[in-house]
Coordinates of C-alpha atoms in Angstrom, one line a residue:
M1 CA 6.7 -11.2 -18.4
T2 CA 6.6 -7.9 -16.5
V3 CA 6.4 -9.5 -13.1
D4 CA 9.4 -11.8 -13.9
R5 CA 11.6 -8.8 -14.5
I6 CA 10.3 -7.1 -11.3
V7 CA 11.3 -10.3 -9.4
E8 CA 14.8 -10.1 -10.9
L9 CA 15.2 -6.5 -9.8
A10 CA 13.7 -6.9 -6.3
A11 CA 16.7 -8.3 -4.4
G12 CA 19.0 -5.5 -5.6
Y13 CA 16.5 -2.8 -4.6
D14 CA 16.0 -4.5 -1.2
R15 CA 19.8 -4.4 -0.6
S16 CA 20.3 -0.8 -1.7
G17 CA 17.1 0.7 -0.6
A18 CA 17.2 2.8 -3.8
F19 CA 14.0 4.1 -5.4
P20 CA 12.7 1.3 -7.7
S21 CA 12.4 3.4 -10.8
S22 CA 13.0 0.6 -13.3
S23 CA 10.4 -1.6 -11.8
L24 CA 7.9 1.2 -11.7
E25 CA 8.6 1.9 -15.4
L26 CA 7.6 -1.8 -16.0
V27 CA 4.4 -1.3 -14.1
H28 CA 3.7 1.8 -16.2
E29 CA 4.3 0.0 -19.4
A30 CA 1.9 -2.8 -18.3
G31 CA -0.8 -0.2 -17.8
W32 CA -1.2 -1.2 -14.2
L33 CA -0.4 2.3 -12.8
T34 CA -3.4 3.9 -14.4
A35 CA -5.8 0.9 -14.3
T36 CA -8.2 2.6 -12.0
V37 CA -8.6 5.8 -14.0
G38 CA -12.3 6.3 -14.5
R39 CA -14.1 5.4 -17.7
Q40 CA -15.4 9.0 -17.8
Y41 CA -11.8 10.0 -18.4
G42 CA -11.1 7.4 -21.0
G43 CA -9.5 4.9 -18.5
Q44 CA -10.1 1.2 -17.8
G45 CA -12.2 2.0 -14.7
A46 CA -10.8 -1.0 -12.8
G47 CA -12.8 -1.8 -9.7
V48 CA -11.7 -3.2 -6.3
E49 CA -11.3 -6.8 -7.4
R50 CA -9.2 -5.9 -10.5
T51 CA -7.1 -3.6 -8.3
A52 CA -6.6 -6.4 -5.8
R53 CA -5.5 -8.8 -8.4
I54 CA -3.0 -6.3 -9.9
L55 CA -1.4 -5.7 -6.5
H56 CA -1.4 -9.4 -5.7
T57 CA 0.6 -10.0 -8.9
I58 CA 3.0 -7.1 -8.3
G59 CA 3.3 -8.1 -4.7
Q60 CA 4.7 -11.5 -5.7
G61 CA 7.5 -9.6 -7.5
D62 CA 8.3 -6.7 -5.2
P63 CA 5.9 -5.5 -2.5
S64 CA 7.7 -2.1 -2.3
V65 CA 6.8 -1.5 -5.9
A66 CA 3.3 -2.8 -5.3
L67 CA 2.8 -0.4 -2.4
I68 CA 3.9 2.6 -4.4
T69 CA 1.6 1.5 -7.2
A70 CA -1.3 1.0 -4.7
M71 CA -1.1 4.7 -3.6
T72 CA -1.5 6.0 -7.1
L73 CA -4.2 3.5 -8.0
A74 CA -6.2 4.5 -4.9
T75 CA -6.0 8.2 -5.9
H76 CA -7.4 7.5 -9.4
A77 CA -10.1 5.2 -7.9
R78 CA -11.3 8.0 -5.6
Q79 CA -11.3 10.5 -8.4
A80 CA -13.3 8.1 -10.6
A81 CA -15.9 7.5 -7.9
H82 CA -16.2 11.1 -6.6
P83 CA -14.5 13.7 -8.8
H84 CA -12.9 16.3 -6.6
W85 CA -9.6 17.4 -8.2
P86 CA -9.6 20.7 -10.1
R87 CA -10.6 19.6 -13.6
E88 CA -7.7 21.1 -15.5
L89 CA -5.2 19.8 -13.0
Y90 CA -6.4 16.2 -13.2
A91 CA -6.5 16.4 -17.0
R92 CA -2.8 17.4 -16.9
V93 CA -2.1 14.4 -14.6
L94 CA -3.8 12.0 -17.0
K95 CA -1.9 13.5 -20.1
E96 CA 1.4 13.1 -18.4
S97 CA 0.5 9.6 -17.1
G98 CA 0.2 8.4 -20.7
D99 CA 3.9 9.2 -21.3
R100 CA 5.6 8.1 -18.1
P101 CA 4.9 6.9 -14.5
V102 CA 3.1 9.6 -12.6
L103 CA 3.1 8.8 -8.9
I104 CA 0.7 10.2 -6.4
N105 CA 0.4 9.7 -2.6
H106 CA -1.1 11.2 0.5
A107 CA 1.2 12.7 3.1
R108 CA -0.9 12.4 6.3
V109 CA 1.1 10.8 9.2
E110 CA 3.0 13.2 11.5
P111 CA 5.7 12.9 14.1
E112 CA 3.5 14.1 17.0
L113 CA 0.0 13.1 15.7
G114 CA 0.9 9.7 14.4
S115 CA -1.7 8.2 12.0
P116 CA -4.9 10.1 11.4
A117 CA -6.7 6.8 11.6
R118 CA -6.7 7.4 15.4
G119 CA -8.0 11.0 15.1
G120 CA -6.5 14.4 15.7
L121 CA -5.7 17.7 14.1
P122 CA -2.7 17.9 11.8
A123 CA 0.1 20.2 12.9
T124 CA 1.1 20.9 9.3
L125 CA -0.1 24.4 8.5
A126 CA -1.5 26.0 5.3
R127 CA -1.1 29.8 5.5
R128 CA -3.0 32.1 3.1
T129 CA -0.8 34.1 0.8
P130 CA -1.8 36.7 -1.9
D131 CA -1.6 33.9 -4.5
G132 CA -2.7 30.8 -2.7
W133 CA -1.3 28.8 0.2
S134 CA 2.1 28.3 1.9
I135 CA 2.5 24.8 3.3
S136 CA 4.8 24.0 6.2
G137 CA 5.2 20.9 8.3
T138 CA 6.7 17.4 8.5
K139 CA 5.1 14.2 7.4
R140 CA 6.2 10.7 8.1
F141 CA 6.2 7.4 6.1
V142 CA 5.4 9.0 2.8
T143 CA 5.6 6.0 0.5
G144 CA 7.5 6.7 -2.8
A145 CA 8.6 10.1 -1.6
E146 CA 11.6 10.4 -3.8
G147 CA 9.6 9.7 -7.0
L148 CA 6.3 11.4 -6.2
D149 CA 4.9 13.8 -8.8
W150 CA 2.2 14.9 -6.4
F151 CA 2.1 15.0 -2.6
L152 CA -1.5 15.2 -1.2
V153 CA -0.7 17.0 2.0
W154 CA -3.2 16.9 4.8
A155 CA -3.0 20.3 6.7
S156 CA -4.8 22.7 8.9
T157 CA -5.3 26.4 7.9
D158 CA -4.0 29.2 10.0
E159 CA -7.4 30.9 10.0
P160 CA -9.1 32.0 13.3
E161 CA -11.3 28.9 13.0
P162 CA -9.0 26.4 11.4
R163 CA -10.2 24.2 8.6
V164 CA -8.5 21.1 7.3
G165 CA -8.0 19.9 3.8
T166 CA -5.7 18.1 1.4
F167 CA -3.3 20.4 -0.5
L168 CA -2.1 19.3 -3.9
V169 CA 1.7 19.9 -3.9
P170 CA 3.8 19.2 -7.0
G171 CA 6.8 16.9 -6.2
G172 CA 9.3 19.3 -7.8
S173 CA 8.3 22.3 -5.7
S174 CA 10.9 24.4 -3.9
G175 CA 10.9 23.8 -0.2
I176 CA 10.3 20.0 -0.2
E177 CA 13.1 18.1 1.7
I178 CA 13.5 14.5 2.7
T179 CA 14.4 14.9 6.4
G180 CA 14.3 11.2 7.6
R181 CA 15.4 8.2 5.6
W182 CA 13.3 5.1 5.5
D183 CA 15.4 2.3 7.1
Q184 CA 13.0 -0.4 8.1
L185 CA 13.1 -4.2 8.3
G186 CA 10.8 -4.7 5.4
L187 CA 9.7 -3.0 2.2
R188 CA 13.1 -1.4 2.1
A189 CA 12.7 0.0 -1.4
S190 CA 9.3 1.7 -0.8
G191 CA 11.0 5.0 0.0
S192 CA 8.6 5.8 2.8
H193 CA 10.7 8.7 4.0
D194 CA 9.9 11.6 6.3
V195 CA 9.3 14.7 4.2
T196 CA 9.4 18.3 5.4
F197 CA 7.6 21.1 3.6
R198 CA 9.1 24.6 4.2
G199 CA 6.8 27.3 3.0
V200 CA 5.9 25.4 -0.2
E201 CA 3.7 27.5 -2.4
V202 CA 0.6 26.1 -4.1
P203 CA -2.2 27.9 -5.9
Y204 CA -5.4 28.8 -4.0
E205 CA -7.6 26.3 -6.0
H206 CA -5.2 23.3 -5.4
V207 CA -6.9 22.1 -2.3
I208 CA -9.6 19.4 -2.0
G209 CA -12.0 18.5 0.8
I210 CA -11.4 21.6 2.8
G211 CA -13.8 22.2 5.7
P212 CA -14.2 22.2 9.5
H213 CA -12.3 19.6 11.5
G214 CA -14.3 16.7 12.8
P215 CA -15.0 13.0 12.2
A216 CA -15.7 13.6 8.5
A217 CA -12.3 15.3 8.1
E218 CA -10.4 12.4 9.7
Q219 CA -9.7 9.1 8.2
D220 CA -12.9 7.1 8.2
N221 CA -11.8 3.5 8.8
R222 CA -15.2 2.0 8.5
A223 CA -16.4 3.7 5.3
G224 CA -13.0 3.2 3.6
A225 CA -12.6 -0.4 4.6
S226 CA -13.2 -1.8 1.1
L227 CA -10.2 0.2 -0.2
H228 CA -8.0 -1.9 2.1
L229 CA -8.9 -5.2 0.4
P230 CA -6.4 -4.6 -2.4
L231 CA -3.7 -3.9 0.3
A232 CA -4.5 -7.3 1.9
A233 CA -4.1 -8.8 -1.6
L234 CA -0.7 -7.2 -2.0
Y235 CA 0.7 -9.0 1.1
L236 CA -1.0 -12.3 0.1
G237 CA 1.1 -11.9 -3.1
V238 CA 4.2 -11.8 -0.8
A239 CA 3.1 -15.0 0.9
R240 CA 2.5 -16.7 -2.4
A241 CA 6.1 -15.8 -3.4
A242 CA 7.3 -17.3 -0.2
Q243 CA 5.2 -20.4 -0.8
A244 CA 6.8 -20.8 -4.3
F245 CA 10.3 -20.7 -2.9
F246 CA 9.3 -23.2 -0.2
H247 CA 8.0 -25.6 -2.8
T248 CA 11.2 -25.2 -4.9
F249 CA 13.3 -25.9 -1.8
A250 CA 11.3 -28.9 -0.9
R251 CA 11.5 -30.5 -4.4
T252 CA 15.2 -29.9 -4.8
R253 CA 16.6 -30.5 -1.3
V254 CA 17.9 -34.1 -1.1
P255 CA 19.6 -34.8 2.3
A256 CA 22.3 -37.5 2.0
N257 CA 20.7 -39.5 4.8
L258 CA 17.3 -39.4 3.2
G259 CA 18.1 -40.1 -0.4
H260 CA 15.1 -38.3 -1.9
P261 CA 13.6 -34.8 -1.9
V262 CA 12.2 -33.6 1.4
A263 CA 9.0 -32.8 -0.5
R264 CA 8.2 -36.5 -0.1
T265 CA 8.3 -36.4 3.7
E266 CA 5.1 -36.2 5.7
R267 CA 6.4 -33.2 7.6
F268 CA 6.9 -31.0 4.5
R269 CA 3.7 -32.2 2.9
R270 CA 1.6 -31.4 6.0
T271 CA 3.2 -27.9 6.3
A272 CA 2.6 -27.3 2.5
G273 CA -1.0 -28.2 3.1
E274 CA -1.4 -25.8 6.0
I275 CA 0.2 -23.0 4.0
E276 CA -2.1 -23.6 1.0
V277 CA -5.2 -23.7 3.2
L278 CA -4.2 -20.4 4.9
L279 CA -3.6 -18.6 1.7
A280 CA -6.5 -20.0 -0.4
A281 CA -9.0 -19.1 2.4
A282 CA -7.6 -15.6 2.7
E283 CA -7.6 -15.0 -1.1
Q284 CA -11.2 -16.2 -1.2
L285 CA -12.2 -13.7 1.5
V286 CA -10.4 -10.8 -0.2
F287 CA -11.2 -11.4 -3.8
D288 CA -14.9 -12.4 -3.2
G289 CA -15.3 -9.5 -0.9
A290 CA -13.8 -7.2 -3.5
A291 CA -16.2 -8.5 -6.2
R292 CA -19.1 -7.9 -3.8
V293 CA -17.9 -4.3 -3.3
D294 CA -17.8 -3.8 -7.1
A295 CA -21.3 -5.2 -7.4
A296 CA -22.5 -2.8 -4.6
E297 CA -24.1 -5.7 -2.7
P298 CA -26.0 -4.1 0.2
S299 CA -25.4 -7.2 2.3
Y300 CA -21.7 -6.8 2.2
T301 CA -20.8 -4.4 5.0
P302 CA -17.6 -2.3 5.7
E303 CA -17.1 -4.5 8.8
Q304 CA -16.9 -7.6 6.6
A305 CA -14.2 -5.9 4.5
L306 CA -12.3 -4.9 7.6
G307 CA -12.6 -8.5 8.9
A308 CA -11.3 -9.9 5.6
R309 CA -8.2 -7.6 5.9
V310 CA -7.5 -8.7 9.5
L311 CA -7.7 -12.4 8.6
A312 CA -5.8 -12.0 5.4
D313 CA -2.9 -10.3 7.2
R314 CA -2.9 -13.0 9.9
H315 CA -2.9 -15.8 7.4
A316 CA -0.2 -14.3 5.2
V317 CA 2.1 -13.7 8.2
R318 CA 1.5 -17.2 9.5
A319 CA 2.0 -18.9 6.2
V320 CA 5.5 -17.3 5.7
E321 CA 6.4 -18.1 9.3
L322 CA 5.6 -21.7 8.8
A323 CA 7.8 -21.9 5.7
V324 CA 10.7 -20.2 7.5
R325 CA 10.4 -22.4 10.5
L326 CA 10.5 -25.6 8.5
L327 CA 13.5 -24.6 6.5
G328 CA 15.4 -23.4 9.5
N329 CA 18.8 -21.7 8.9
P330 CA 18.4 -21.8 5.1
G331 CA 15.2 -19.9 5.4
L332 CA 16.8 -17.0 7.2
A333 CA 20.0 -16.8 5.1
R334 CA 20.7 -13.3 3.7
G335 CA 20.3 -13.3 -0.1
N336 CA 17.6 -16.0 0.2
P337 CA 14.3 -14.8 -1.2
L338 CA 12.4 -16.4 1.7
E339 CA 14.3 -14.2 4.2
R340 CA 13.3 -11.1 2.2
H341 CA 9.7 -12.3 2.1
F342 CA 9.7 -12.9 5.8
R343 CA 10.9 -9.3 6.4
D344 CA 8.4 -7.9 4.0
I345 CA 5.4 -9.7 5.4
Q346 CA 6.0 -8.2 8.8
C347 CA 4.7 -4.9 7.3
A348 CA 1.3 -6.3 6.5
P349 CA -0.4 -5.6 9.9
V350 CA 1.3 -2.1 10.2
H351 CA -0.9 -0.3 7.7
A352 CA -3.8 1.7 9.0
P353 CA -6.3 0.8 10.1
Q354 CA -4.3 -1.5 12.3
E355 CA -5.9 -4.6 13.8
D356 CA -7.0 -3.1 17.1
I357 CA -8.9 -0.3 15.3
S358 CA -10.5 -2.7 12.9
L359 CA -11.6 -5.1 15.6
L360 CA -13.0 -2.2 17.6
A361 CA -15.1 -1.1 14.6
I362 CA -16.3 -4.7 14.0
G363 CA -17.1 -5.3 17.7
T364 CA -18.9 -1.9 18.0
K365 CA -21.1 -2.8 15.1
A366 CA -21.7 -6.3 16.5
L367 CA -22.8 -5.0 19.9
T368 CA -24.9 -2.1 18.6
P369 CA -28.6 -3.0 19.0

């Protein structure tokens, strides 16, 4: 199975921090990388629930690979819902995607600005040229940077009254440089490097969503909340992988003074029960919420989706912590899958919108008459 091979490769990519090209080729061959391409383009048209289940599956194998995949899936999903790419350019992307993995991701976070989820004007500049735009600036945490075919660069224009927009920059363009290497505790193979654009030229029409800066130009955490349900599912996949290792350990560990597997002890069974309750409840929230988004149920609000993401992240982190705590030193041994899952799960609450922003949106809605 595809995910089994991704599991086999995951530890090596985690150790080296290399770009997980072989695993992404497997994702491509499985058809997962283009699952959200709209039916109007001849694609599967996968909705939020299907996307969540794909990322949950890949997340059990390698969350770095799942996160890179998530960025491309989200791009195709947005295009399917609201076509906004230049028609010929998107047709080219789809044609190439049939032959090989074509990876796409936004480049939005900046050293000074931080995440646009908290507002602000990007320092990255798009200057008008006789043939189009020249893009200059530095972006941080650009997941999959080394392998991206397209950077979707959020930038301000140098016009007297600046506008903001997303500029479609081919990955092989001259002037793109990785200027800061990703060296984090978790998701070490995600390649979320800092990228600097030095006068990168793009055609005039290769820009989307350009307009005056304001709330609509910033990241709308409330309106986009349903898109974060698949991300929550990704990390629940990590927690399920940790749970699987915990079960294997419990069934095979036979201390000499006990004479039988620790799985038969009340302590391990109680913890196994708590982990299952945490994960099953979170999965129900995420997958049921995703299905309601797909069904366009008016009663399912963006605040409910944000709340599901908050609780899912909390439950996933807690479940893995419980497994590590009970195993003790074996759970934190390098080369042990549980140690890697523990590091990877710490990344769950980091993604925008972070918990404080989500809770603020939920609380504001709750207290609004």
